[in-house]
Coordinates of C-alpha atoms in Angstrom, one line a residue:
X1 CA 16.1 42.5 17.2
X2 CA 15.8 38.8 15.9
X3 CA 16.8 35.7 18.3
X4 CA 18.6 32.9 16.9
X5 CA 16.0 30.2 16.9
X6 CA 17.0 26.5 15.9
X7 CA 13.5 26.1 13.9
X8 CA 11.0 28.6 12.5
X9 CA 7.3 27.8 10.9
X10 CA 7.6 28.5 7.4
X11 CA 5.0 31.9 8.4
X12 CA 7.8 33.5 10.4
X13 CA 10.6 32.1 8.2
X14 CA 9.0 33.9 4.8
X15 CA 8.9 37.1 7.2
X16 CA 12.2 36.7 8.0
X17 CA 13.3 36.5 4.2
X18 CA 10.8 38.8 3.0
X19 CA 9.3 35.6 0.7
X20 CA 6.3 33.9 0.0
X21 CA 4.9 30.3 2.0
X22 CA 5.0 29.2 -1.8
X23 CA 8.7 30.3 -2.2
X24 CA 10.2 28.2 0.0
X25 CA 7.7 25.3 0.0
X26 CA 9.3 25.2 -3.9
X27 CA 12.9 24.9 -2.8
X28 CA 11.6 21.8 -0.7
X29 CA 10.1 20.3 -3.6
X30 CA 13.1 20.9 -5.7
X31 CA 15.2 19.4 -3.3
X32 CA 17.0 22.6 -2.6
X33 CA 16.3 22.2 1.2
X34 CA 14.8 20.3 3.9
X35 CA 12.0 20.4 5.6
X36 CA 9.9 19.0 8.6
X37 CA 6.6 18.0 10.4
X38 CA 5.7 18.6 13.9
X39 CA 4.4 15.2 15.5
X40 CA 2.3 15.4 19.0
X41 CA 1.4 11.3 19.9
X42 CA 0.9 10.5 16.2
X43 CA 0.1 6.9 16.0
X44 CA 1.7 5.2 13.4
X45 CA 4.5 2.3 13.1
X46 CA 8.0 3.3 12.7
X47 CA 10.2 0.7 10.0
X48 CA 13.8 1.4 10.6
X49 CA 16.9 -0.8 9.5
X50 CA 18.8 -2.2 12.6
X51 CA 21.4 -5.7 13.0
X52 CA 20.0 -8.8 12.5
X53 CA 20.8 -9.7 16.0
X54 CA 18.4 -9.8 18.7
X55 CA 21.2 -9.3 21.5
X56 CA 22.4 -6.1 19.7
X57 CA 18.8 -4.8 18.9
X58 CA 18.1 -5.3 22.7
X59 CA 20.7 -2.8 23.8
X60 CA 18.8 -0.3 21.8
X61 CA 15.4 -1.7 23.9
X62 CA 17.8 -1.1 26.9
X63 CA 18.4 2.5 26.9
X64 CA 15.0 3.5 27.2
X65 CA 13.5 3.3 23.2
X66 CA 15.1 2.3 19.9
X67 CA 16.3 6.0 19.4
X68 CA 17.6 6.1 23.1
X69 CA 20.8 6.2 22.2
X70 CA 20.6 9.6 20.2
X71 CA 19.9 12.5 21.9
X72 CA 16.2 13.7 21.9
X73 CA 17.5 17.7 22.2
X74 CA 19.5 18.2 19.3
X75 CA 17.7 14.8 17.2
X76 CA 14.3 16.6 18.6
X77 CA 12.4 13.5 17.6
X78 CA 11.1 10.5 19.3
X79 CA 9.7 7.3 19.4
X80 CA 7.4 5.6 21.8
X81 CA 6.7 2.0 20.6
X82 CA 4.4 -0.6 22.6
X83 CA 7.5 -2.8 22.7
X84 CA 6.1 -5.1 19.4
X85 CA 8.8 -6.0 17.5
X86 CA 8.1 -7.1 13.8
X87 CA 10.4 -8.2 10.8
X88 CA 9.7 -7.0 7.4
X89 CA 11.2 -9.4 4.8
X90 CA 13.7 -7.0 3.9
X91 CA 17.3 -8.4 4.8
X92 CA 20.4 -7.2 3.6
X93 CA 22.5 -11.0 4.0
X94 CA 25.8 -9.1 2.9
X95 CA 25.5 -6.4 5.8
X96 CA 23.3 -8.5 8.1
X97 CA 20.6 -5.6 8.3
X98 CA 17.2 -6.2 8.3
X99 CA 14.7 -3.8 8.5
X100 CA 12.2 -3.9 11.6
X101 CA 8.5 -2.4 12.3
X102 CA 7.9 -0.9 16.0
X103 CA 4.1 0.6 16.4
X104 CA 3.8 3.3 18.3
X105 CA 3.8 7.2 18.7
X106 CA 6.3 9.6 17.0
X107 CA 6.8 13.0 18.8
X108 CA 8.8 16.3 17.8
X109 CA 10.5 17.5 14.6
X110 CA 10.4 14.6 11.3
X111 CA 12.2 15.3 7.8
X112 CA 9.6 15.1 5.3
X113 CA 10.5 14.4 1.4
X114 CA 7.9 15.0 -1.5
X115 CA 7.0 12.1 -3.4
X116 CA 7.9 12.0 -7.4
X117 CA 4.7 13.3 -8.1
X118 CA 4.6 16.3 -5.5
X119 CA 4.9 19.4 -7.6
X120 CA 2.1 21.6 -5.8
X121 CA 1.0 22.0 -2.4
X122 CA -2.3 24.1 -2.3
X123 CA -3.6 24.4 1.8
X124 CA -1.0 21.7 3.0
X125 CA 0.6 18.5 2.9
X126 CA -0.6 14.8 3.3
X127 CA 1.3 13.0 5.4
X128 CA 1.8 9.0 4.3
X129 CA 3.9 6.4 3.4
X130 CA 4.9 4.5 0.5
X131 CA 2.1 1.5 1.3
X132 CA -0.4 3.9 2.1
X133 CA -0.3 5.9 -0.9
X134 CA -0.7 3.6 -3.3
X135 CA -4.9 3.5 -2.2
X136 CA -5.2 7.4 -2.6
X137 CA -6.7 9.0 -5.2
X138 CA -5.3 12.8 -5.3
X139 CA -1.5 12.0 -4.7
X140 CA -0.1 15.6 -5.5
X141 CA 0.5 17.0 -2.1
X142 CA 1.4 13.8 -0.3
X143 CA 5.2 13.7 1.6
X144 CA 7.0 10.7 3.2
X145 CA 8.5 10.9 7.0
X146 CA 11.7 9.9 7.3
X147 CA 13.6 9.6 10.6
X148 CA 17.5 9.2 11.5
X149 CA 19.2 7.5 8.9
X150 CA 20.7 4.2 9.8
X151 CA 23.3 1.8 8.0
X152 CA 23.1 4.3 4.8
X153 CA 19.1 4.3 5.3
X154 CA 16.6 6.2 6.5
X155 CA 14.1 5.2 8.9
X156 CA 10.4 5.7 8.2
X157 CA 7.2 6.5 9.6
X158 CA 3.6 4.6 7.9
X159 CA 0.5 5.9 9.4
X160 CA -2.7 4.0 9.7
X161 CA -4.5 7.0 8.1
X162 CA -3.7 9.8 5.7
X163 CA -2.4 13.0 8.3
X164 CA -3.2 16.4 7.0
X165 CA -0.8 19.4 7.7
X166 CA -1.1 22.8 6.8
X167 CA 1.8 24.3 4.7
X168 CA 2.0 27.4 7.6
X169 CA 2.6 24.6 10.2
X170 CA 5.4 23.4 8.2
X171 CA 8.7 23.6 9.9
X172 CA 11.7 24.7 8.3
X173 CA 15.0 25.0 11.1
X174 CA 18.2 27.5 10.5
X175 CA 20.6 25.8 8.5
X176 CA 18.4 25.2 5.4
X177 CA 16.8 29.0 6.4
X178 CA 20.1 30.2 6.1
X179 CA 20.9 28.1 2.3
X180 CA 17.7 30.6 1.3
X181 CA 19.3 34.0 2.4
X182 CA 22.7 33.0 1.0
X183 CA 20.5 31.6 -2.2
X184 CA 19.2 35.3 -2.3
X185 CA 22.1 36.8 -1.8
X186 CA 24.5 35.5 -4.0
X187 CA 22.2 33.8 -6.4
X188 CA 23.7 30.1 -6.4
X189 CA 23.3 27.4 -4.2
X190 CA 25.3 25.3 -2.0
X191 CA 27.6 27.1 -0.6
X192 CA 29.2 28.1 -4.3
X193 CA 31.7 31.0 -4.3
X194 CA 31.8 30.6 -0.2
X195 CA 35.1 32.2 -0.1
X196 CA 34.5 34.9 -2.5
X197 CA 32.0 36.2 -0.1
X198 CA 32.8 35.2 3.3
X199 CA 33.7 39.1 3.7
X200 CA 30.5 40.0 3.2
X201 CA 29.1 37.2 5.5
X202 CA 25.2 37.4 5.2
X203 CA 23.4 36.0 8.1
X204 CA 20.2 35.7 10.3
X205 CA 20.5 35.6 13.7
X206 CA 20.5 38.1 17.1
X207 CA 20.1 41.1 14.4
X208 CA 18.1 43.0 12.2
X209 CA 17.5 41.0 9.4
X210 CA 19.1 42.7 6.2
X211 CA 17.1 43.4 3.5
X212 CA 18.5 40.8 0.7
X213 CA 20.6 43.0 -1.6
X214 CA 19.1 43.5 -5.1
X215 CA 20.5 44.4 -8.3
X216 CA 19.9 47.7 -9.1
X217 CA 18.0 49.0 -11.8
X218 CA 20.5 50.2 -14.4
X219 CA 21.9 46.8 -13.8
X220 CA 18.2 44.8 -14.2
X221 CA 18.1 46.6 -17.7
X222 CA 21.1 45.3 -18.7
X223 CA 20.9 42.3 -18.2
X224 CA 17.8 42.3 -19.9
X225 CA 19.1 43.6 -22.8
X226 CA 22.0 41.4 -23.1
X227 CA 19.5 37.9 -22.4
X228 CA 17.2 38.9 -24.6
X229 CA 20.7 39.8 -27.0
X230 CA 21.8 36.2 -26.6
X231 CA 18.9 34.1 -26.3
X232 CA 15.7 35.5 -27.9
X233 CA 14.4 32.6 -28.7
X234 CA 14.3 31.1 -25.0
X235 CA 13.9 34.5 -23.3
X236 CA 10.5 33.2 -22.2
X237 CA 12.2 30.0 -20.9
X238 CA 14.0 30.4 -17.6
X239 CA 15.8 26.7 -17.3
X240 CA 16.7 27.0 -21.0
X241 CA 18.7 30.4 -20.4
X242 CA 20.4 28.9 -17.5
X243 CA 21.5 26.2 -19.2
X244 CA 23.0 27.9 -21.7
X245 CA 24.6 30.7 -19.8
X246 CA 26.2 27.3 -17.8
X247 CA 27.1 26.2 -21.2
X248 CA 28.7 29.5 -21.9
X249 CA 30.4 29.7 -18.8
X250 CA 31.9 25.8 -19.5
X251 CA 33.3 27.2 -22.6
X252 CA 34.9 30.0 -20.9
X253 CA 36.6 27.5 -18.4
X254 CA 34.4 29.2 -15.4
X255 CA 32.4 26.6 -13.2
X256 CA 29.3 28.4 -12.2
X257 CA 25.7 27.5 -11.8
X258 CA 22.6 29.2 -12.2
X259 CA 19.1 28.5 -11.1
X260 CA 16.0 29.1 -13.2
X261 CA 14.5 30.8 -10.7
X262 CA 17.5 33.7 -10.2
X263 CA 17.0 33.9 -14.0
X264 CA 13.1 34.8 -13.8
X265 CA 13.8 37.2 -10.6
X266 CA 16.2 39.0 -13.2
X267 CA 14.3 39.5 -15.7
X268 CA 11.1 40.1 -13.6
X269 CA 12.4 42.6 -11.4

């Protein structure tokens, strides 16, 4: 028997979907799912957008720290600032926003999002921030910190050093775990053909995990057949095929996605 856990490191949540580390730090960097950083007293400054009004931004002060007014258990993150306030010269005159710097220490569970050029993460991620990774010279497995997102903007964390991470320390909690099973399951993503399978509802929690159903074999080989039928000359390319069995669908009047990695499982398997 499995517990429901809010949050799994990405070494328990492969065991649980019977996946590779790799496998699901590639959804992340595809932007199929979220994922996020444990922080223990991590100095660094956090910039986050707030009212251009001292009174207002005060009340936040008030309540005990400028996230006091969200709750810490099911946010799980924190900020501890000195009580420094800076402004940035970023002001939004239409909204009256402006965004402001605290310094301080961040605690618990921070989204982290892969930079343009983050396509591979070998032992782990680097931990910076936009200003900060402009000096660094291997800039391949670095990942911004975001925080709550304010005024239609997220808040963000810039650290006074680089802050390495291994990938197994990586935290990934249950609602993107369970976009993965329902990703293995039915082969498409967000929540696509919900209704068509909420009868065969496929989840993790207080059970045994089920093994994630996979075509059988008769089935593998034909599909095989019938890909390689179609599309010999992109058989070896798995984005090309789905794009064209997309464009297939289209022309049959069916809206239905497929993901180039369900095409190379298919034809692997």
């Amino acid at each position: 028997m499995k517990p429901i856990m809010d949050y799994y490191k990405l070494v328990r949540a492969s065991n649980l979907l019977e996946c590779e580390v790799d496998d699901i730090i590639h959804f992340w960097l595809t932007g199929r799912i979220k994922l996020q950083v444990n922080l223990n007293a991590e100095p660094c400054s956090l910039s986050r957008y707030l009212p251009d009004d001292r009174l207002e931004r005060s009340f936040y002060r008030m309540l005990g720290d400028i996230y006091g007014s969200d709750n810490i258990y099911t946010g799980r993150r924190w900020f501890l600032d000195n009580g420094v306030e800076s402004e940035d010269s970023f002001l939004d005159e239409e909204s009256n926003v402006g965004l402001f710097t605290y310094t301080g220490k961040a605690y618990g569970l921070w989204d982290i999002v892969p930079t343009i050029v983050t396509r591979f993460i070998d032992e782990g991620v680097v931990l910076s921030d936009m200003f900060g990774v402009l000096d660094m010279d291997n800039k391949s497995g670095v990942a911004f910190v975001h925080g709550f997102s304010s005024y239609r903007r997220n808040d963000f964390l810039c650290f006074e050093k680089p802050v390495n991470v291994e990938k197994t320390n990586l935290i990934i909690d249950h609602d993107n775990l369970q976009k993965i099973v329902n990703f293995f399951k039915i082969g498409i993503w967000d929540g696509k053909d919900e209704e068509e399978n909420k009868s065969d509802s496929y989840s993790v929690g207080i059970v045994d995990i089920k093994k994630r159903q996979r075509t059988s074999s008769s089935a593998r080989n034909a599909i095989k057949i019938m890909l390689q039928e179609l599309y010999p000359e992109s058989i070896g390319n798995y984005k090309k095929i789905s794009e064209l069995l997309e464009a297939t669908a289209t022309s049959q009047g069916k809206s239905i996605s497929f993901d180039d990695y369900t095409i190379g499982r298919w034809l692997k398997e």
